[in-house]
């Protein structure tokens, strides 16, 4: 075979020739990717690297649509895993991860507000028999009133909502009339009770752990007769 040229040998016996082995491409995966979270929650950014041992892994963050901040990620556990912790995220954040010339896709963390009750105002419309003047109590959803008192609730939310209802402790409900960030409804005090206000917005997000208010019913007591005269015992003399 020595009489054949290298070119002829490559044609006749291609399997006998050495092959150049290409380095596998650098792999980079990023979690959690593009997500939505409730405002104030924490997020752990995780980058996993393959086919390379990087000297440094950086994450770039942007929350003002203008400036990017470059921050070093920390290796955690396995050699190919790097993390960066974002505490109490209160604004939308764009981010990507970079290893040398390798860059991940750009991702976004979008924040949202779950609906919540900001304030409850209460109108008290007392029964006529009480002689009590009607009143309004601001920012206080607990109720103490005589039986038969008409209670009008005015609820203010942190954002526009789609549905709102009062859920009483006995399982009954009262749907409230919704108008943007406000809702209202009324009921009559008949007995002691508890209630919560549950609400959903247009994205079907609900308020978490609604506060429990109480209703105390003051019973209509029987009339009390007080003897004014005579104010003390008297001796009566007989007439002759």
PDB file of N, CA and C in Angstrom, residues 28-31 44-50 52-59 72-85 97 99:
ATOM      1  N   UNK A  28     -26.591  25.976  27.757  1.00  0.00           N
ATOM      2  CA  UNK A  28     -26.996  26.920  28.816  1.00  0.00           C
ATOM      3  C   UNK A  28     -28.519  26.920  28.908  1.00  0.00           C
ATOM      4  N   UNK A  29     -29.031  26.533  30.052  1.00  0.00           N
ATOM      5  CA  UNK A  29     -30.473  26.600  30.307  1.00  0.00           C
ATOM      6  C   UNK A  29     -30.711  27.477  31.530  1.00  0.00           C
ATOM      7  N   UNK A  30     -31.812  28.231  31.495  1.00  0.00           N
ATOM      8  CA  UNK A  30     -32.110  29.204  32.553  1.00  0.00           C
ATOM      9  C   UNK A  30     -33.512  28.958  33.089  1.00  0.00           C
ATOM     10  N   UNK A  31     -33.639  28.990  34.393  1.00  0.00           N
ATOM     11  CA  UNK A  31     -34.941  28.853  35.054  1.00  0.00           C
ATOM     12  C   UNK A  31     -35.110  30.015  36.041  1.00  0.00           C
ATOM     13  N   UNK A  44     -35.716  32.761  42.703  1.00  0.00           N
ATOM     14  CA  UNK A  44     -34.371  32.207  42.570  1.00  0.00           C
ATOM     15  C   UNK A  44     -34.090  31.969  41.093  1.00  0.00           C
ATOM     16  N   UNK A  45     -33.099  32.670  40.561  1.00  0.00           N
ATOM     17  CA  UNK A  45     -32.674  32.460  39.180  1.00  0.00           C
ATOM     18  C   UNK A  45     -31.633  31.351  39.151  1.00  0.00           C
ATOM     19  N   UNK A  46     -31.786  30.399  38.253  1.00  0.00           N
ATOM     20  CA  UNK A  46     -30.896  29.242  38.171  1.00  0.00           C
ATOM     21  C   UNK A  46     -30.400  29.094  36.743  1.00  0.00           C
ATOM     22  N   UNK A  47     -29.071  28.953  36.582  1.00  0.00           N
ATOM     23  CA  UNK A  47     -28.458  28.693  35.283  1.00  0.00           C
ATOM     24  C   UNK A  47     -27.718  27.361  35.349  1.00  0.00           C
ATOM     25  N   UNK A  48     -27.964  26.504  34.360  1.00  0.00           N
ATOM     26  CA  UNK A  48     -27.265  25.214  34.278  1.00  0.00           C
ATOM     27  C   UNK A  48     -26.436  25.191  33.002  1.00  0.00           C
ATOM     28  N   UNK A  49     -25.158  24.847  33.168  1.00  0.00           N
ATOM     29  CA  UNK A  49     -24.186  24.908  32.080  1.00  0.00           C
ATOM     30  C   UNK A  49     -23.769  23.496  31.705  1.00  0.00           C
ATOM     31  N   UNK A  50     -23.556  23.264  30.413  1.00  0.00           N
ATOM     32  CA  UNK A  50     -23.108  21.960  29.936  1.00  0.00           C
ATOM     33  C   UNK A  50     -21.927  22.129  28.989  1.00  0.00           C
ATOM     34  N   UNK A  52     -18.795  22.787  29.433  1.00  0.00           N
ATOM     35  CA  UNK A  52     -17.785  23.793  29.698  1.00  0.00           C
ATOM     36  C   UNK A  52     -17.742  24.047  31.208  1.00  0.00           C
ATOM     37  N   UNK A  53     -16.565  24.418  31.692  1.00  0.00           N
ATOM     38  CA  UNK A  53     -16.421  24.832  33.095  1.00  0.00           C
ATOM     39  C   UNK A  53     -16.130  26.330  33.075  1.00  0.00           C
ATOM     40  N   UNK A  54     -17.142  27.166  33.248  1.00  0.00           N
ATOM     41  CA  UNK A  54     -16.958  28.611  33.095  1.00  0.00           C
ATOM     42  C   UNK A  54     -16.187  29.216  34.268  1.00  0.00           C
ATOM     43  N   UNK A  55     -15.425  30.246  33.944  1.00  0.00           N
ATOM     44  CA  UNK A  55     -14.753  30.992  35.008  1.00  0.00           C
ATOM     45  C   UNK A  55     -15.755  31.868  35.761  1.00  0.00           C
ATOM     46  N   UNK A  56     -16.767  32.335  35.050  1.00  0.00           N
ATOM     47  CA  UNK A  56     -17.770  33.186  35.684  1.00  0.00           C
ATOM     48  C   UNK A  56     -19.069  33.102  34.901  1.00  0.00           C
ATOM     49  N   UNK A  57     -20.170  33.142  35.652  1.00  0.00           N
ATOM     50  CA  UNK A  57     -21.496  33.178  35.056  1.00  0.00           C
ATOM     51  C   UNK A  57     -22.182  34.439  35.557  1.00  0.00           C
ATOM     52  N   UNK A  58     -22.635  35.278  34.650  1.00  0.00           N
ATOM     53  CA  UNK A  58     -23.242  36.561  35.020  1.00  0.00           C
ATOM     54  C   UNK A  58     -24.711  36.594  34.625  1.00  0.00           C
ATOM     55  N   UNK A  59     -25.501  37.266  35.455  1.00  0.00           N
ATOM     56  CA  UNK A  59     -26.885  37.543  35.108  1.00  0.00           C
ATOM     57  C   UNK A  59     -27.016  39.049  34.940  1.00  0.00           C
ATOM     58  N   UNK A  72     -22.737  38.761  39.306  1.00  0.00           N
ATOM     59  CA  UNK A  72     -22.170  37.417  39.259  1.00  0.00           C
ATOM     60  C   UNK A  72     -23.092  36.424  39.954  1.00  0.00           C
ATOM     61  N   UNK A  73     -23.301  35.291  39.301  1.00  0.00           N
ATOM     62  CA  UNK A  73     -24.082  34.224  39.908  1.00  0.00           C
ATOM     63  C   UNK A  73     -23.161  33.341  40.748  1.00  0.00           C
ATOM     64  N   UNK A  74     -23.737  32.639  41.712  1.00  0.00           N
ATOM     65  CA  UNK A  74     -22.973  31.810  42.649  1.00  0.00           C
ATOM     66  C   UNK A  74     -23.151  30.342  42.307  1.00  0.00           C
ATOM     67  N   UNK A  75     -22.034  29.614  42.291  1.00  0.00           N
ATOM     68  CA  UNK A  75     -22.139  28.184  42.020  1.00  0.00           C
ATOM     69  C   UNK A  75     -22.782  27.490  43.216  1.00  0.00           C
ATOM     70  N   UNK A  76     -23.683  26.567  42.923  1.00  0.00           N
ATOM     71  CA  UNK A  76     -24.395  25.876  43.990  1.00  0.00           C
ATOM     72  C   UNK A  76     -24.397  24.380  43.709  1.00  0.00           C
ATOM     73  N   UNK A  77     -23.907  23.626  44.675  1.00  0.00           N
ATOM     74  CA  UNK A  77     -23.947  22.168  44.551  1.00  0.00           C
ATOM     75  C   UNK A  77     -23.106  21.686  43.397  1.00  0.00           C
ATOM     76  N   UNK A  78     -23.747  21.134  42.384  1.00  0.00           N
ATOM     77  CA  UNK A  78     -23.037  20.600  41.227  1.00  0.00           C
ATOM     78  C   UNK A  78     -22.263  21.703  40.509  1.00  0.00           C
ATOM     79  N   UNK A  79     -21.190  21.301  39.836  1.00  0.00           N
ATOM     80  CA  UNK A  79     -20.311  22.279  39.189  1.00  0.00           C
ATOM     81  C   UNK A  79     -21.018  23.079  38.105  1.00  0.00           C
ATOM     82  N   UNK A  80     -22.063  22.501  37.526  1.00  0.00           N
ATOM     83  CA  UNK A  80     -22.680  23.176  36.386  1.00  0.00           C
ATOM     84  C   UNK A  80     -23.920  23.985  36.746  1.00  0.00           C
ATOM     85  N   UNK A  81     -24.163  24.240  38.038  1.00  0.00           N
ATOM     86  CA  UNK A  81     -25.357  24.965  38.469  1.00  0.00           C
ATOM     87  C   UNK A  81     -24.969  26.262  39.169  1.00  0.00           C
ATOM     88  N   UNK A  82     -25.600  27.365  38.728  1.00  0.00           N
ATOM     89  CA  UNK A  82     -25.309  28.682  39.292  1.00  0.00           C
ATOM     90  C   UNK A  82     -26.634  29.369  39.621  1.00  0.00           C
ATOM     91  N   UNK A  83     -26.639  30.161  40.698  1.00  0.00           N
ATOM     92  CA  UNK A  83     -27.887  30.763  41.156  1.00  0.00           C
ATOM     93  C   UNK A  83     -27.693  32.230  41.487  1.00  0.00           C
ATOM     94  N   UNK A  84     -28.815  32.950  41.450  1.00  0.00           N
ATOM     95  CA  UNK A  84     -28.862  34.331  41.945  1.00  0.00           C
ATOM     96  C   UNK A  84     -30.236  34.543  42.561  1.00  0.00           C
ATOM     97  N   UNK A  85     -30.270  35.105  43.765  1.00  0.00           N
ATOM     98  CA  UNK A  85     -31.514  35.252  44.526  1.00  0.00           C
ATOM     99  C   UNK A  85     -32.025  36.680  44.424  1.00  0.00           C
ATOM    100  N   UNK A  97     -28.800  35.494  31.030  1.00  0.00           N
ATOM    101  CA  UNK A  97     -27.569  34.965  31.614  1.00  0.00           C
ATOM    102  C   UNK A  97     -26.515  34.865  30.522  1.00  0.00           C
ATOM    103  N   UNK A  99     -22.391  33.521  29.593  1.00  0.00           N
ATOM    104  CA  UNK A  99     -21.135  32.818  29.886  1.00  0.00           C
ATOM    105  C   UNK A  99     -20.198  33.106  28.730  1.00  0.00           C
TER     106      UNK A  99
END
